[in-house]
Short mmCIF file of C-alpha atoms in Angstrom, two decimals:
data_model
loop_
_atom_site.label_atom_id
_atom_site.label_comp_id
_atom_site.label_asym_id
_atom_site.label_seq_id
_atom_site.Cartn_x
_atom_site.Cartn_y
_atom_site.Cartn_z
CA VAL U 97 138.10 -85.90 90.87
CA LYS U 98 139.31 -88.70 93.13
CA TYR U 99 142.67 -90.15 94.01
CA ALA U 100 143.37 -93.79 93.23
CA ILE U 101 143.54 -96.11 96.22
CA LEU U 102 145.77 -94.40 98.79
CA LEU U 103 147.20 -92.15 96.04
CA PHE U 104 145.04 -90.23 96.90
CA LEU U 105 141.61 -88.69 97.51
CA PRO U 106 141.22 -84.95 97.17
CA ILE U 107 140.14 -83.49 100.46
CA LEU U 108 138.32 -80.20 100.12
CA LEU U 109 138.33 -77.59 102.84
CA ALA U 110 134.81 -76.97 104.00
CA GLY U 111 133.07 -75.84 107.14
CA CYS U 112 131.08 -77.97 109.54
CA HIS U 113 127.93 -76.11 110.50
CA SER U 114 127.68 -78.21 113.66
CA LEU U 115 129.85 -80.65 115.55
CA ALA U 116 128.92 -84.28 116.03
CA PRO U 117 128.06 -85.45 119.57
CA PRO U 118 131.03 -86.60 121.68
CA SER U 119 131.96 -90.26 121.35
CA PRO U 120 132.09 -92.45 124.47
CA HIS U 121 135.49 -93.65 123.21
CA GLN U 122 138.18 -91.04 123.59
CA SER U 123 141.77 -90.50 122.49
CA SER U 124 144.63 -91.02 124.92
CA TYR U 125 146.15 -87.81 123.50
CA GLY U 126 143.46 -85.61 125.01
CA ILE U 127 141.78 -84.87 121.68
CA GLN U 128 138.01 -85.03 121.83
CA LEU U 129 136.60 -87.69 119.52
CA ARG U 130 133.11 -87.14 118.15
CA GLY U 131 130.54 -89.02 116.13
CA GLU U 132 130.20 -92.74 115.51
CA ILE U 133 133.62 -93.93 116.62
CA THR U 134 134.07 -97.44 117.97
CA GLU U 135 136.61 -98.38 120.62
CA ALA U 136 138.72 -100.09 117.94
CA GLU U 137 138.59 -96.97 115.75
CA ALA U 138 139.63 -94.77 118.68
CA LYS U 139 142.70 -96.97 119.18
CA ALA U 140 143.45 -96.86 115.45
CA ILE U 141 143.21 -93.07 115.49
CA ASP U 142 145.67 -92.96 118.38
CA LYS U 143 148.03 -95.16 116.38
CA LEU U 144 147.92 -92.70 113.47
CA LEU U 145 148.53 -89.81 115.88
CA GLY U 146 151.35 -91.66 117.61
CA VAL U 147 153.83 -91.24 114.77
CA LEU U 148 153.42 -87.45 114.68
CA PRO U 149 155.26 -84.74 116.65
CA GLU U 150 153.60 -83.83 119.94
CA ARG U 151 153.11 -80.18 118.99
CA VAL U 152 151.29 -81.20 115.80
CA VAL U 153 148.95 -83.51 117.70
CA LYS U 154 148.20 -80.81 120.28
CA SER U 155 147.02 -78.46 117.53
CA ILE U 156 143.92 -80.63 116.96
CA VAL U 157 140.81 -79.60 118.90
CA SER U 158 138.57 -82.52 117.93
CA ILE U 159 138.21 -85.36 115.43
CA SER U 160 134.76 -86.35 114.19
CA VAL U 161 133.68 -89.33 112.11
CA ARG U 162 130.49 -88.50 110.21
CA ASP U 163 128.10 -89.95 107.63
CA SER U 164 128.40 -89.15 103.93
CA GLU U 165 125.58 -86.57 103.86
CA HIS U 166 127.69 -84.21 105.98
CA PHE U 167 130.24 -83.80 103.18
CA VAL U 168 130.19 -81.85 99.92
CA GLY U 169 130.44 -83.74 96.64
CA GLY U 170 133.17 -86.36 96.66
CA GLU U 171 135.21 -84.98 99.57
CA ALA U 172 136.49 -87.47 102.11
CA ALA U 173 137.26 -85.09 104.95
CA HIS U 174 137.83 -81.48 105.93
CA CYS U 175 139.35 -79.39 108.69
CA ARG U 176 137.79 -76.21 110.04
CA TYR U 177 139.90 -73.13 110.66
CA ASP U 178 139.27 -73.60 114.39
CA ARG U 179 140.98 -77.00 114.04
CA HIS U 180 138.06 -79.40 114.25
CA ILE U 181 138.68 -82.29 111.84
CA CYS U 182 135.75 -84.12 110.20
CA LEU U 183 136.31 -87.48 108.48
CA LYS U 184 133.86 -89.43 106.34
CA LYS U 185 133.08 -92.81 107.91
CA TRP U 186 134.57 -94.85 105.07
CA TYR U 187 137.84 -92.89 105.05
CA ALA U 188 138.41 -92.15 108.74
CA LEU U 189 141.32 -94.56 109.06
CA VAL U 190 142.88 -94.08 105.62
CA HIS U 191 146.25 -92.85 106.79
CA TYR U 192 146.90 -90.40 103.95
CA VAL U 193 143.49 -88.73 104.34
CA PHE U 194 143.90 -88.56 108.11
CA TRP U 195 147.38 -87.03 108.05
CA HIS U 196 146.39 -84.58 105.31
CA GLU U 197 143.73 -83.11 107.60
CA VAL U 198 146.07 -83.07 110.59
CA ALA U 199 148.45 -80.94 108.50
CA HIS U 200 145.67 -78.40 107.95
CA SER U 201 145.06 -78.25 111.70
CA TYR U 202 148.70 -77.54 112.49
CA THR U 203 149.01 -75.04 109.63
CA TYR U 204 146.01 -73.13 111.00
CA TYR U 205 147.53 -73.28 114.48
CA LEU U 206 150.78 -71.78 113.20
CA GLY U 207 148.78 -69.07 111.48
CA TYR U 208 147.63 -67.79 114.86
CA GLN U 209 151.21 -67.42 116.12
CA GLU U 210 152.44 -63.85 115.78
CA ASP U 211 156.02 -64.89 115.04
CA SER U 212 155.17 -67.53 112.43
CA ASN U 213 156.09 -66.78 108.82
CA PHE U 214 155.57 -70.35 107.71
CA ARG U 215 152.98 -69.77 104.99
CA THR U 216 154.87 -66.75 103.64
CA GLU U 217 158.10 -68.72 103.43
CA TRP U 218 156.33 -71.68 101.79
CA ARG U 219 154.74 -69.48 99.13
CA LYS U 220 158.11 -67.87 98.44
CA ILE U 221 159.66 -71.28 97.75
CA ALA U 222 156.64 -72.43 95.72
CA GLY U 223 156.72 -69.46 93.35
CA ASP U 224 154.07 -69.69 90.61
CA ALA U 225 153.30 -73.39 91.21
CA TYR U 226 149.63 -72.70 92.03
CA SER U 227 148.93 -70.22 89.22
CA ARG U 228 150.61 -71.94 86.26
CA PRO U 229 148.12 -72.22 83.38
CA ASP U 230 149.46 -75.70 82.53
CA LYS U 231 149.47 -77.10 86.08
CA ASN U 232 146.62 -79.59 85.48
CA SER U 233 148.41 -81.16 82.51
CA LEU U 234 151.72 -81.65 84.32
CA LYS U 235 152.98 -84.98 85.62
CA TYR U 236 153.63 -84.84 89.35
CA PRO U 237 155.83 -84.59 91.34
CA TYR U 238 156.83 -81.42 89.52
CA ASN U 239 158.69 -78.26 90.54
CA GLY U 240 158.31 -78.85 94.28
CA VAL U 241 154.67 -79.97 94.19
CA LEU U 242 154.04 -83.64 94.96
CA THR U 243 150.53 -84.12 93.56
CA ARG U 244 148.09 -82.42 91.22
CA TYR U 245 145.83 -81.68 94.18
CA GLY U 246 148.78 -80.02 95.90
CA SER U 247 148.89 -77.51 93.04
CA THR U 248 145.50 -76.13 94.18
CA ASN U 249 147.03 -73.71 96.70
CA HIS U 250 149.72 -73.53 99.37
CA ASP U 251 147.55 -75.08 102.11
CA GLU U 252 146.81 -78.18 100.03
CA ASP U 253 150.44 -78.38 98.96
CA ILE U 254 151.54 -78.35 102.61
CA ALA U 255 148.98 -81.01 103.54
CA GLU U 256 150.00 -83.27 100.65
CA TRP U 257 153.64 -82.97 101.66
CA PHE U 258 152.89 -83.80 105.29
CA ALA U 259 150.78 -86.84 104.43
CA ASP U 260 153.38 -88.08 101.97
CA VAL U 261 156.21 -87.66 104.48
CA TYR U 262 154.48 -89.86 107.05
CA THR U 263 153.43 -92.35 104.40
CA PHE U 264 157.10 -92.70 103.52
CA LEU U 265 158.23 -92.92 107.14
CA THR U 266 155.69 -95.61 108.07
CA ASP U 267 155.75 -97.70 104.89
CA PRO U 268 158.14 -100.63 105.43
CA TRP U 269 158.58 -101.06 101.66
CA GLY U 270 158.95 -97.37 100.89
CA ILE U 271 156.98 -97.58 97.66
CA TRP U 272 153.71 -95.77 98.38
CA SER U 273 154.97 -92.19 98.49
CA ASN U 274 156.14 -89.61 96.03
CA ILE U 275 159.02 -88.85 98.37
CA SER U 276 160.30 -92.36 97.74
CA TYR U 277 160.25 -91.61 94.01
CA LEU U 278 162.09 -88.31 94.55
CA LYS U 279 164.74 -89.96 96.71
CA ASN U 280 165.36 -92.68 94.16
CA PHE U 281 166.06 -90.10 91.45
CA GLY U 282 167.94 -87.68 93.71
CA GLU U 283 165.37 -84.92 93.26
CA LEU U 284 164.48 -84.63 96.96
CA TYR U 285 167.85 -83.00 97.61
CA LYS U 286 167.28 -80.29 95.00
CA GLU U 287 165.25 -77.10 95.19
CA PRO U 288 162.38 -76.46 95.62
CA TYR U 289 161.79 -79.90 97.19
CA ALA U 290 164.68 -79.56 99.64
CA GLY U 291 163.54 -76.11 100.76
CA LYS U 292 160.01 -77.27 101.51
CA LEU U 293 161.24 -80.25 103.48
CA LYS U 294 163.51 -77.99 105.55
CA LEU U 295 160.57 -75.72 106.31
CA LEU U 296 158.54 -78.70 107.53
CA ARG U 297 161.42 -79.52 109.87
CA ASP U 298 162.00 -75.95 111.02
CA TYR U 299 158.32 -75.39 111.88
CA GLY U 300 157.83 -78.70 113.68
CA PHE U 301 155.86 -80.71 111.12
CA VAL U 302 158.75 -83.19 111.04
CA SER U 303 161.19 -83.98 113.86
CA LYS U 304 164.92 -83.53 113.34
CA GLU U 305 165.34 -87.31 113.63
CA ASN U 306 162.78 -88.00 110.92
CA TYR U 307 164.25 -85.27 108.73
CA GLU U 308 167.55 -87.10 108.92
CA LYS U 309 165.80 -90.35 107.94
CA LEU U 310 164.31 -88.60 104.94
CA THR U 311 167.43 -86.85 103.75
CA GLY U 312 170.38 -88.56 105.42
CA SER U 313 171.51 -85.11 106.55
CA THR U 314 171.23 -82.98 109.71
CA LYS U 315 171.74 -79.71 107.80
#
């Protein structure tokens, strides 16, 4: 299964058995870049990182760009639990794919914090969204889930939300995100959408300023 252009490729979690060699071109954010990354690509990666909260960026250990044979099936990227991100060469700079994997990195980082209940709170809001027998036949966004791939499990739901939020915030026309659709129909301000967006704010995925841009509210 594949997303349409930008909307959006499924990114499967998988493990890298080895890390690519360090790239001579490095990120200005202190993240180690690995694999076949050009100087122009390193700058483009920094641009994608530049719109994200500092604490989210700092959760990333490394970013690798690798050839297709490193990946399973049709996946475009994956993030290891130790927060090494691997991106397929052709998709490395596709913003939605990139931000999706960054969300996994930060989610895993929060999971190591003793006082973090983020995943538990997210699952509580989500309810049975990932176990519904009819979930693959539903039209998304639906019941708090933005995409069909987000209905896989809570981690993919979180990552789809994060990528969609920054797609909305950086799209000058505001037409390439499901959040734009939800705002237009007033659904973003209703549960469970509103609850998930507040959690993203409360746990640092989204700044308070950007939350206000999304909702028009500071509450």
